[in-house]
XYZ file of C-alpha atoms in Angstrom:
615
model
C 0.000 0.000 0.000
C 1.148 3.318 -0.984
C 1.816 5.964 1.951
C -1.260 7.415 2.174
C -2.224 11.602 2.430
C -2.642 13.462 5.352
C -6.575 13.657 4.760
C -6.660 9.831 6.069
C -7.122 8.471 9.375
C -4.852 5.401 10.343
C -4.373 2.580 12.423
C -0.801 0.788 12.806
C -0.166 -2.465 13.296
C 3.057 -4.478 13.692
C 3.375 -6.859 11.481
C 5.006 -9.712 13.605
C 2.177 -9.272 16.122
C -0.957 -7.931 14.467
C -1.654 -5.747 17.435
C -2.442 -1.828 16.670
C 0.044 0.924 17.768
C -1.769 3.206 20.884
C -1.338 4.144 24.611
C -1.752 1.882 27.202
C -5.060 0.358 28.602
C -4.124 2.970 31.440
C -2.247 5.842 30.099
C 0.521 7.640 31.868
C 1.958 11.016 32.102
C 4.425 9.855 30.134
C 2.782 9.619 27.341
C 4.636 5.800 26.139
C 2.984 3.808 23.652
C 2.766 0.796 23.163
C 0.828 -2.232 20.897
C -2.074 -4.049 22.159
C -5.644 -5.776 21.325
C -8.318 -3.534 20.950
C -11.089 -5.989 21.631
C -14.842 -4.875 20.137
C -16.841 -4.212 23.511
C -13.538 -1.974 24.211
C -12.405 1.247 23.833
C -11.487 2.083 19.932
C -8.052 1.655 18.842
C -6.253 5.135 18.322
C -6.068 6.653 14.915
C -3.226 8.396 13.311
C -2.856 11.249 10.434
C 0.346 11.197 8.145
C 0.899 15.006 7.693
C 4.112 15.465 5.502
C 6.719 18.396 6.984
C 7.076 19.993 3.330
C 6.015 19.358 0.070
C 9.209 16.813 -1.986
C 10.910 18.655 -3.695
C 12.572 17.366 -7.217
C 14.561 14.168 -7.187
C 13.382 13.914 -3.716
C 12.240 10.147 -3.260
C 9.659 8.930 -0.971
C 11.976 7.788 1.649
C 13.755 11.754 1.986
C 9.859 12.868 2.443
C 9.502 13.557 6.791
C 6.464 13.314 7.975
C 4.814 13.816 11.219
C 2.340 11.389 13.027
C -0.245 13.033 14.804
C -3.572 11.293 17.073
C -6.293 12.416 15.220
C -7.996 12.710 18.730
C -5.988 14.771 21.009
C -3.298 16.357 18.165
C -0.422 14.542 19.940
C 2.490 13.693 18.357
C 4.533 10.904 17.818
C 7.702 12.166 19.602
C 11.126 10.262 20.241
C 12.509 8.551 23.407
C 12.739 11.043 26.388
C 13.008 7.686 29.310
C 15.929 5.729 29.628
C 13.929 2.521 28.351
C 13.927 3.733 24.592
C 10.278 3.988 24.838
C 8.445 6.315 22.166
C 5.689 8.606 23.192
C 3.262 10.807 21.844
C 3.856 14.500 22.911
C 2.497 18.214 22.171
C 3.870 19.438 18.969
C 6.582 21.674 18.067
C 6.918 23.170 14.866
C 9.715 22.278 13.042
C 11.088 19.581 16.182
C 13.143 17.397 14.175
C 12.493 14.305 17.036
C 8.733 14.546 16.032
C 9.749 14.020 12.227
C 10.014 10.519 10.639
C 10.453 8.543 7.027
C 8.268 6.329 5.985
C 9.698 3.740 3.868
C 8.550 0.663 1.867
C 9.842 -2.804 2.888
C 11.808 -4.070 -0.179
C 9.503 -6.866 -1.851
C 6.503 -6.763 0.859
C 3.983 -4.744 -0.570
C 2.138 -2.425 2.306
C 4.885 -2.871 4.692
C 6.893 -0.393 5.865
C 9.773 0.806 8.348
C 9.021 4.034 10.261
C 12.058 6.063 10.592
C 13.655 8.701 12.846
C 14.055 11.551 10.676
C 17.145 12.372 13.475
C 19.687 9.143 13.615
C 18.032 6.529 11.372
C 16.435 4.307 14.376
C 13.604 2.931 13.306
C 9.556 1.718 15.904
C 10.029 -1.605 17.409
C 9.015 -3.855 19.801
C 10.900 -4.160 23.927
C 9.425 -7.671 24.167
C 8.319 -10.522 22.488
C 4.915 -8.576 22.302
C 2.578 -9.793 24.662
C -0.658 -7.180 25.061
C 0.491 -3.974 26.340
C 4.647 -4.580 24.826
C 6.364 -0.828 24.370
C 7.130 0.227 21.420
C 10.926 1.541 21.064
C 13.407 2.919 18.934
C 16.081 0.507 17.744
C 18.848 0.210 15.363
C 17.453 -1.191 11.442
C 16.955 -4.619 10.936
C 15.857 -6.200 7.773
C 15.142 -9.256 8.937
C 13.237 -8.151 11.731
C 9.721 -8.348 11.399
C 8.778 -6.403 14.838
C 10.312 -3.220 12.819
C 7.763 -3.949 10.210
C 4.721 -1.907 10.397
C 1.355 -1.545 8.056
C -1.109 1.178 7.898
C -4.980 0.526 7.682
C -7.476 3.112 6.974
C -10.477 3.694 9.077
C -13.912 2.860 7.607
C -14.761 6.023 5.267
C -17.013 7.994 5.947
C -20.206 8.153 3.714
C -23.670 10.631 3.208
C -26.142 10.393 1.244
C -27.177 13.247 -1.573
C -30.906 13.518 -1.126
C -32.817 12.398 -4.656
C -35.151 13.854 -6.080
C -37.728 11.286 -7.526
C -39.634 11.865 -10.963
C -43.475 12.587 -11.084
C -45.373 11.249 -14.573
C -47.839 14.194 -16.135
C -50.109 13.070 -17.979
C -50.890 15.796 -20.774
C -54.350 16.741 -23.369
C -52.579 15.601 -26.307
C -51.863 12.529 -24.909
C -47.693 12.947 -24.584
C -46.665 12.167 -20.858
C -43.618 14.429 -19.444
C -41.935 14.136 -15.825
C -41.403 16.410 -12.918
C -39.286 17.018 -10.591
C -40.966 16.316 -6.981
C -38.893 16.453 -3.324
C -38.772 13.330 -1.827
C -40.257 12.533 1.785
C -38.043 8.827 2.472
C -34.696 10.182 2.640
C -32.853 12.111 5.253
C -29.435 13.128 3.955
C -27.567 15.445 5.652
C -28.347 18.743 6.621
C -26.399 20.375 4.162
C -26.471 18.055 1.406
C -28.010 18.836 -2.150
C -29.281 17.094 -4.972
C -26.653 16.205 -7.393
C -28.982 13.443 -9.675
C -32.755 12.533 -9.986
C -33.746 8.610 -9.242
C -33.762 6.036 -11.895
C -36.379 6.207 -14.521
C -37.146 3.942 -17.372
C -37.370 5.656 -20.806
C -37.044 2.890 -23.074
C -38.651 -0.574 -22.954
C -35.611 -1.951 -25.848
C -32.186 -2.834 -25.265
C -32.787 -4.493 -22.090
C -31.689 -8.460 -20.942
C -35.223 -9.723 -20.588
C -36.810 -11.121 -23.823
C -39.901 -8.281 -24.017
C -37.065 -5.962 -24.334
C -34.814 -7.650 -26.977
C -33.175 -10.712 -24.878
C -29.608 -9.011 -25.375
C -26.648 -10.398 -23.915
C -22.898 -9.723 -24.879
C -21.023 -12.555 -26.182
C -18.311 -12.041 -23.682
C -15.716 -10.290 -26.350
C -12.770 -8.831 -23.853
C -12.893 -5.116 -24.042
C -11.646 -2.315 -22.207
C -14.149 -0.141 -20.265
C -11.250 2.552 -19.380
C -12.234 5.309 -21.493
C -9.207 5.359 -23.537
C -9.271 6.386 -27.050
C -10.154 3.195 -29.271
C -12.821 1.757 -27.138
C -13.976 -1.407 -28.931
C -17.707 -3.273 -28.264
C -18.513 -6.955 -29.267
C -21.754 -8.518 -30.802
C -25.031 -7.715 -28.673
C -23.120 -4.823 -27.134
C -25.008 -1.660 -26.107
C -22.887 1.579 -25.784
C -23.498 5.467 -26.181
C -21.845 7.184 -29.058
C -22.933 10.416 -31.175
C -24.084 9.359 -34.650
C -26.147 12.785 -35.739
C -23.271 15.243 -34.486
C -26.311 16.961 -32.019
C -24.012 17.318 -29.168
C -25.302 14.517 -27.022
C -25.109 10.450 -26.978
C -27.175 8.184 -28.905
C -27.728 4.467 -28.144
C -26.299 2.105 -29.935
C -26.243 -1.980 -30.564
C -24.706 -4.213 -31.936
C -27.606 -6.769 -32.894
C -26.931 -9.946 -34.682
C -28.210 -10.457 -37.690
C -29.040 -6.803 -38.115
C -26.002 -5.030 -37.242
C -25.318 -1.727 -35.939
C -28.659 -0.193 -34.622
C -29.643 3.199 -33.301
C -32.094 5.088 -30.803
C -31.174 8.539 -30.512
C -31.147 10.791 -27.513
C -34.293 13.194 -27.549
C -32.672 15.521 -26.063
C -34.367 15.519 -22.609
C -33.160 12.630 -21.473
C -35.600 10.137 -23.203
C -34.979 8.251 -26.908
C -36.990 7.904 -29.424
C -39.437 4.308 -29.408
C -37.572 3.349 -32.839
C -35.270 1.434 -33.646
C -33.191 2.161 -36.826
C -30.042 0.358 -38.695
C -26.996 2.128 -38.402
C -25.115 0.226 -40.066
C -26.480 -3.005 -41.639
C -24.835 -6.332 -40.622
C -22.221 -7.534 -43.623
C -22.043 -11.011 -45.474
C -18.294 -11.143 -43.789
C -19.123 -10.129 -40.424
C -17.592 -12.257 -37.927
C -19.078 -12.900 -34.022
C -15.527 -11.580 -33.215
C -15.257 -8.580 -35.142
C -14.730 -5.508 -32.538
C -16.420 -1.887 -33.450
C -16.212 1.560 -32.328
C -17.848 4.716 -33.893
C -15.056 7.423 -33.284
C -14.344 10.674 -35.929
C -11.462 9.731 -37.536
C -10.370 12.306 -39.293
C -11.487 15.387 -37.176
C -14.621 16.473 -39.598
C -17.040 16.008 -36.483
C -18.714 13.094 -37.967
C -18.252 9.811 -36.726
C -17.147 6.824 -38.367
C -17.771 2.887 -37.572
C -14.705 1.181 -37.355
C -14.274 -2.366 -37.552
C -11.374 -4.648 -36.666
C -12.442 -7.506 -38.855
C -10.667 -10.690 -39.677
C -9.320 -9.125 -43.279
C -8.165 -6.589 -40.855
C -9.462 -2.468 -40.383
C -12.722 -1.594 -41.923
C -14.303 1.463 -42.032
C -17.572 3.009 -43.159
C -17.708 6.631 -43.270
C -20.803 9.207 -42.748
C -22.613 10.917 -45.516
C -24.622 13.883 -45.300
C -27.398 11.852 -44.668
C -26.284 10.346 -42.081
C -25.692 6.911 -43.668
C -22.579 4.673 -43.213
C -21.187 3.952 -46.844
C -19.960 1.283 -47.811
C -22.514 -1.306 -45.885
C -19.707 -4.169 -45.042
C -17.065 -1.317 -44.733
C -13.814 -0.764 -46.669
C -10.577 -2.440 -45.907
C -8.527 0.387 -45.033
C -5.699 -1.771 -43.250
C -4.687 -5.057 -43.713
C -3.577 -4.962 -40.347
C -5.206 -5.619 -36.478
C -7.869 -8.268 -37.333
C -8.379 -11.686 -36.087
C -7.862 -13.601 -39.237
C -4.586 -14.911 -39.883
C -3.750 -12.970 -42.787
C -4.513 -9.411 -41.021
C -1.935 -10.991 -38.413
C -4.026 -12.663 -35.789
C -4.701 -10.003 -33.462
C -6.550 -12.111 -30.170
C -8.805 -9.792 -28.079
C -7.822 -11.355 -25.243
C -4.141 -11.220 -25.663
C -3.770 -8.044 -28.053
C -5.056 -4.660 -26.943
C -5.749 -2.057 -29.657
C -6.114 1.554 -29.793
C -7.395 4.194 -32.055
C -5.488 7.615 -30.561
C -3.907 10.428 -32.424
C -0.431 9.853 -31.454
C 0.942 12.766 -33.211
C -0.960 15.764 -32.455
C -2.045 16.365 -36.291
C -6.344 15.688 -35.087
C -5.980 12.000 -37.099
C -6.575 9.278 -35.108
C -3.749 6.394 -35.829
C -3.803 2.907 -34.777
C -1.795 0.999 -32.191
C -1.792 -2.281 -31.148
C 0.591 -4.775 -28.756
C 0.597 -7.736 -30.804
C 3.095 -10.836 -29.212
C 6.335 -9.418 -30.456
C 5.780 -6.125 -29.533
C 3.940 -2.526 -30.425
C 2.802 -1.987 -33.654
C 1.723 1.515 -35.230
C -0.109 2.558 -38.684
C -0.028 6.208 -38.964
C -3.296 8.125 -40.979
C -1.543 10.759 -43.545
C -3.420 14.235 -44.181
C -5.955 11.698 -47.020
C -6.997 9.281 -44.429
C -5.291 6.710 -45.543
C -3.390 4.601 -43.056
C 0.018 3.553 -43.931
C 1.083 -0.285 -43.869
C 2.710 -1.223 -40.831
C 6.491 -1.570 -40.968
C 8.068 -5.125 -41.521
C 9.438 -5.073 -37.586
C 7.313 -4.043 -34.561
C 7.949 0.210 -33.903
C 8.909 -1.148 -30.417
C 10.138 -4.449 -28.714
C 8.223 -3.965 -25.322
C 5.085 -4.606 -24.125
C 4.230 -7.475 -26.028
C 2.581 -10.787 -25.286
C 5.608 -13.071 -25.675
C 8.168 -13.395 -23.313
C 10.945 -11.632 -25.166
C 8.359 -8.651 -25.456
C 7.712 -8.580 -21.613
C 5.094 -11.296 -21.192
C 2.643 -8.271 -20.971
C -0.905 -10.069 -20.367
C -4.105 -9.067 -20.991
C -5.958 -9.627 -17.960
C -3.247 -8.659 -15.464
C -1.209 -5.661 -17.280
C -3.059 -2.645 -18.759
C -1.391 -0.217 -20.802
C -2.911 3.151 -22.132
C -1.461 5.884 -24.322
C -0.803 9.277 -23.202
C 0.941 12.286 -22.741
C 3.311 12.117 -19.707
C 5.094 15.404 -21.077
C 2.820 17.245 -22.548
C 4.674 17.439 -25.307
C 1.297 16.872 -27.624
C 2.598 13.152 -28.310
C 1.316 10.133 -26.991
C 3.511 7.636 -24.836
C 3.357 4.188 -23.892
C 2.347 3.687 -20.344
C 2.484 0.230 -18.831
C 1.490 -1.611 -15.641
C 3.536 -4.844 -15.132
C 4.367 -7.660 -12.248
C 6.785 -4.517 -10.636
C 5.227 -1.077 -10.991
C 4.661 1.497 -14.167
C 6.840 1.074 -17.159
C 7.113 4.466 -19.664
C 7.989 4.497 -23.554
C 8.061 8.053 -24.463
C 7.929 9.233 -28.326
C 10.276 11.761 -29.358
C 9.583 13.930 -32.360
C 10.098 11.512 -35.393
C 7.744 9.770 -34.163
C 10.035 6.751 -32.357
C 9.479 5.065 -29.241
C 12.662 5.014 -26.822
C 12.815 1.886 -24.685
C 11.016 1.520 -21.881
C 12.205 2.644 -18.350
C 10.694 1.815 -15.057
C 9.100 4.646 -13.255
C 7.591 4.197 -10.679
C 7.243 0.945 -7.775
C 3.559 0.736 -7.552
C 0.071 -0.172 -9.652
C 1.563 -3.411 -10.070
C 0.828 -7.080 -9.554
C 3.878 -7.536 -6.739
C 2.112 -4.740 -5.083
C -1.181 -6.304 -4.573
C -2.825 -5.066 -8.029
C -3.794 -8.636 -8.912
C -5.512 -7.954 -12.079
C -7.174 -5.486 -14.898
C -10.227 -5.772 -13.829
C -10.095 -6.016 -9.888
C -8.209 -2.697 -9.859
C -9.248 -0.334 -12.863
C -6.284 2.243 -13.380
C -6.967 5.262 -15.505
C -4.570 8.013 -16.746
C -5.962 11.173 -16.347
C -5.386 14.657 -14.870
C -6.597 15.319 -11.394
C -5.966 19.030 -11.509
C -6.901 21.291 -14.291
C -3.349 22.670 -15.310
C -1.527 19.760 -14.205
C 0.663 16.940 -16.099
C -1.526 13.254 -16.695
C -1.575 11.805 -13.193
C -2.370 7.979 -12.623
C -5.636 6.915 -10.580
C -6.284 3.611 -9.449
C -8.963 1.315 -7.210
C -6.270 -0.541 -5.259
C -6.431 -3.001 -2.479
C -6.891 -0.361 0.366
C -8.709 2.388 -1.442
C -8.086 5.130 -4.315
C -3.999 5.801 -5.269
C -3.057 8.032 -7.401
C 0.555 9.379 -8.795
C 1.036 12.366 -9.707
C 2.950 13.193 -13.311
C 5.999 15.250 -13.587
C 5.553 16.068 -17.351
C 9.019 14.218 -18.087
C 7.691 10.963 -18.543
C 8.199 9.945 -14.453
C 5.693 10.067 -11.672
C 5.666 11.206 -7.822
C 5.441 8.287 -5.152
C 1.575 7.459 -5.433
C 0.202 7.994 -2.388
C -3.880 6.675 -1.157
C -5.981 9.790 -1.188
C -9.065 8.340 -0.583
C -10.010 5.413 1.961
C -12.970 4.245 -0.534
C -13.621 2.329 -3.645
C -11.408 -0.655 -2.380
C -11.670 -4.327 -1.786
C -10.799 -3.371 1.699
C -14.101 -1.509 1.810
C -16.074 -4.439 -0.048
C -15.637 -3.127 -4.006
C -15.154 -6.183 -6.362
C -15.185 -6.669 -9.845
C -17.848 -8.979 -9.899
C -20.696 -7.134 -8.331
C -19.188 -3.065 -8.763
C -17.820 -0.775 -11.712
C -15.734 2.165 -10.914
C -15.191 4.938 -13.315
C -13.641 8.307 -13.450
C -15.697 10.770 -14.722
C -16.190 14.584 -14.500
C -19.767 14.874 -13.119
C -19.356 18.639 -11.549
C -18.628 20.196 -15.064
C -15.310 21.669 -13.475
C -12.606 20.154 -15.954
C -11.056 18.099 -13.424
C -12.332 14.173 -13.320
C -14.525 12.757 -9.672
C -14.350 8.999 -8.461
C -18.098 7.416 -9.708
C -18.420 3.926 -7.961
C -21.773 1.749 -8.917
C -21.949 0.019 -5.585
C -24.388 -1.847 -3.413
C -26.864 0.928 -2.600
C -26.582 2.900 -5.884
C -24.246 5.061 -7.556
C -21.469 7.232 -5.208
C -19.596 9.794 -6.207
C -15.945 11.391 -4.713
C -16.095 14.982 -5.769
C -12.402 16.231 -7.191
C -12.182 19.373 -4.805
C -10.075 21.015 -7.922
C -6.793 20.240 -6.294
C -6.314 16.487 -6.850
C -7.754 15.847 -3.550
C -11.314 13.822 -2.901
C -14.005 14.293 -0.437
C -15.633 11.258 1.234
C -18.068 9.705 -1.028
C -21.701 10.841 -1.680
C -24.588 8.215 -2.201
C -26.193 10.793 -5.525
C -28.353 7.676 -7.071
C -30.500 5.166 -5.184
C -30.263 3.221 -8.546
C -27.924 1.071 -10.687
C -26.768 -0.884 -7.429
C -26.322 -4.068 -6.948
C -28.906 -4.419 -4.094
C -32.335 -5.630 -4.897
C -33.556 -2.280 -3.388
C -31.486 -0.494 -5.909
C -32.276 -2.538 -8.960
C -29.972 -5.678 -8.719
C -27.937 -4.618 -11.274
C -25.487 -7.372 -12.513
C -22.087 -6.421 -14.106
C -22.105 -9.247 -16.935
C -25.639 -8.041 -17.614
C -26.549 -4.816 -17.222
C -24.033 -2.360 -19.085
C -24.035 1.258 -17.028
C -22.340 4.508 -18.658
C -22.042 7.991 -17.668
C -22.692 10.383 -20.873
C -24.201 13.741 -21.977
C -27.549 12.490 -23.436
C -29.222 16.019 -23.221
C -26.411 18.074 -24.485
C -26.145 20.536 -21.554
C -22.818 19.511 -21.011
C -23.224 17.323 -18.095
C -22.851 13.686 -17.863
C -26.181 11.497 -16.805
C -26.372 8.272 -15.864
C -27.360 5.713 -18.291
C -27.941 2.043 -17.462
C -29.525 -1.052 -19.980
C -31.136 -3.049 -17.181
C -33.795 -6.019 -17.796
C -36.748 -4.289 -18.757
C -34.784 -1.597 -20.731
C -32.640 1.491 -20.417
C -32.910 3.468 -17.647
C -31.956 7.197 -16.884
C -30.679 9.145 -14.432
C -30.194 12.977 -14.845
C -27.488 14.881 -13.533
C -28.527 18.136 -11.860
C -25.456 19.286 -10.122
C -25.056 22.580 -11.610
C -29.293 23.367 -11.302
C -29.075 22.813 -7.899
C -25.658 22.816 -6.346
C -23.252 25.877 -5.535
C -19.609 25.211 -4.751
């Protein structure tokens, strides 16, 4: 576990012992500390703050950053021996007392283990005794194979409210249309100062949905990513949100067997029309494993559909009318399909992307075949070029010689770590975050390792147990990373050179320490305030909740905004292999709603932050 921010509270346990760091059962004036069992009918084990002395400064590591430990109950301080026995204490603070400063640093090979250091002569906590209940905690010389100087931080239970919700009224009008109103609701209690950020759930279309009156559909269980990076691809009886009329706002969109691509679009209110229209009619070629994606390729502000087939890329462009020409597509690229002679590409194995990683507004495609990364660049026609007779980079591949990069375990993304206007390769392997960056002829330097977290040694066990997204947290501010981890939200801050800052657990939420899994819970980050800076959106048991980015890179304590789209009976019983849940602008206002296909349909939920919240 990454060291986490001041904004958490902590308790510390010793590792050889599994007792919690605190005073004694009767303190003294003396303020020693010891470790002991806190049982439950007891008092509550003490909680701790991390509080660095000063921001780190460049080529500072996370071991040179001093910190001081403070109760988050009385403001004592940890505070070196003053007794002859060696015995810590906690103490009134002093500004700028170097004894009441101490490093924090990572156990080599044991992820969330760490020593705590005097910031004074390099002792480091440990234990008098054997520890037995009530053993005192000391300073001692290091020891690295001493596991009593081992020590691991766990974050209280967060601390959750509820957004009141306010619930949608049918009218009933004289020419026979029905509209919906806004009513207050009379269940729920939030708190006092709490606001209404989105309406319930309502259902506005009786199609798309998993039950059989609503078009039985069911994915075929293609392997996609869901991380919002450029090049998002969708399988047969996918349902996703995409603009096809270039109205500002999101459309629905599936693909249907036997039919193809088909459309209801967005009415602009936050309903869609009844009808359902082709899109793109399904081809004599067309292949259960094709992938699509509807994405502008060429910057005109109409989309595309984009097809990696098994003769390779397809693509069917937009006329005026608004109809995809030619029906099956034309082979652009014979390149990144699944048939043997477009090179084999496995969606399970091979991740694709469609980003422009120039800066000229094309979109070009990239893919990590076995041997390596492969790039076709789109010229100023639209017309890709053929990939190169060796891979544009040795790394990040499938086969061992490329990394052993896998699927399911290692995601990789593209994107600017210096803000140069040029995408980079950003990887997530067995040891931490692994950077290609691409210099201006368009070449990818080998990879260097960055940073020592995000990774599978550090308890990141796969893709899609702990999402990780690449995004910036602050408005002016270099791509950070942001990921669900095994304790709660990390992220890393970018340097715009290519490197990160330690990452660091912002937010004690959104976890599998706080019950988040894969299998029941998506977790997204999305901007839902309309501020330019991305909030934590977690589809939990109860409904949807929400981590507001205060503008700073910092997260408040999660906000129950939906009683909906939860996995809870009482909030739908919404299953992840089942019921597909977005967040998108349907109503082109320029803030994102919440959009769910459930059973009997799709279902709605509009975002009202700005119409009734002030910040």
């Amino acid at each position: 576990m990454p060291v986490p921010t001041q904004e958490l509270k902590l308790e510390i346990v010793n590792a050889a012992t599994g007792k919690t760091f605190g005073a004694k059962a009767a303190p003294g004036a003396d303020g020693a500390l010891v470790v002991r069992d806190f049982p439950d009918d007891g008092p509550s084990p003490k909680q701790w703050q991390l509080t660095p002395v000063q921001a780190a400064q460049g080529g500072q590591t996370q071991d040179d950053q001093a910190y001081v430990i403070r109760n988050t109950v009385s403001g004592k301080v940890l505070d070196t021996p003053a007794a002859a026995d060696g015995g810590v204490r906690q103490w009134d603070a002093t500004a700028g007392k170097k004894d009441q400063q101490w490093h924090i640093i990572p156990v080599d090979g044991e992820a969330g283990l760490y020593f705590i250091e005097a910031a004074t002569d390099g002792a480091v906590l440990d234990l008098a005794g054997p520890g037995e209940d009530g053993t005192l905690v000391v300073l001692r010389e290091h020891d690295d194979n001493a596991e009593s100087q081992r020590w691991r931080f766990v974050p209280a239970e967060p601390e959750r409210i509820s957004d009141p919700v306010l619930p949608w009224a049918p009218l009933d009008h004289w020419n026979g249309r029905r509209s919906w109103r806004l009513v207050r609701p009379t269940a729920l209690r939030p708190a006092p100062d709490a606001t209404p950020s989105f309406s319930d759930m309502l259902l506005v279309l009786d199609r798309f949905g998993s039950d059989q009156d609503a078009g039985g559909w069911k994915s075929d269980g293609v392997f996609r990513s869901c991380s919002g990076q450029p090049g998002w691809w969708a399988g047969l009886g996918d349902r996703f949100l995409a603009d096809t009329t270039e109205a500002g706002r999101k459309d629905i969109v599936g693909l249907k067997p036997a039919k193809g691509a088909v459309t209801s679009s967005s009415s602009g209110d936050g309903t869609f029309d009844d009808d359902e229209r082709v899109l793109h009619p399904h081809a004599p070629s067309s292949s259960p494993t094709d992938l699509w994606t509807l994405v502008d390729l060429t910057g005109g502000g109409k989309p595309d559909v984009v097809v990696l087939a098994a003769d390779g890329v397809r693509v069917s462009t937009q006329d005026e009318d608004g109809t995809f020409t030619p029906a099956g597509g034309e082979q652009v690229l014979e390149a990144f399909g699944h048939g043997r002679q477009a090179g084999g590409w496995l969606a399970d194995q091979h991740p694709r992307f469609l980003a422009d990683t120039t800066g000229d507004g094309r979109l070009d495609i990239v893919g990590c075949h076995d041997d390596g990364v492969w790039v076709s660049l789109q010229d100023e026609e639209g017309t890709f070029a053929p990939i190169a007779d060796e891979p544009a980079l040795r790394a990040f591949g499938h086969d061992e010689k490329a990394g052993g990069w896998l699927a399911d375990q290692h995601p990789r993304f593209l994107a600017d770590t210096t803000g140069d206007g040029r995408l980079d390769i950003v990887g997530c392997h067995d040891d931490g975050v692994w950077v290609s960056l691409q210099d201006e002829a368009g070449t990818f330097a080998d990879p260097l390792y960055v940073l020592d977290d995000f990774g599978v040694d550090q308890g990141w066990s796969s893709a899609e147990d702990h999402p990780r997204f690449l995004v910036r947290t602050t408005s002016d501010g270099a791509v950070d990373i942001v990921g669900f981890g095994p304790q709660g939200v990390v992220v890393a801050r970018g340097r715009s050179d290519g490197t990160f800052e330690p990452s660091k657990l912002v937010l004690n939420d959104f976890g599998h320490a706080q019950g988040w899994t894969s299998k029941k819970h998506l977790r997204l980050c999305a901007d839902i305030t309309g501020d330019g800076t991305p909030d934590i959106v977690g589809f939990g048991d109860e409904g949807v909740w929400v981590s507001h980015n205060r503008g700073d890179g910092q997260f408040e304590q999660a906000q129950l905004v939906c009683r909906g789209f939860g996995y809870n009976e009482d909030a739908g019983g919404w299953r992840v292999d089942r019921h597909p849940r977005f967040l998108a602008d349907i109503t082109g206002d320029g803030r994102v709603d919440i959009v769910g296909f459930g059973g009997p349909g799709v279902y709605v939920a509009r975002n009202l932050f700005r119409r009734f919240r002030t910040r």
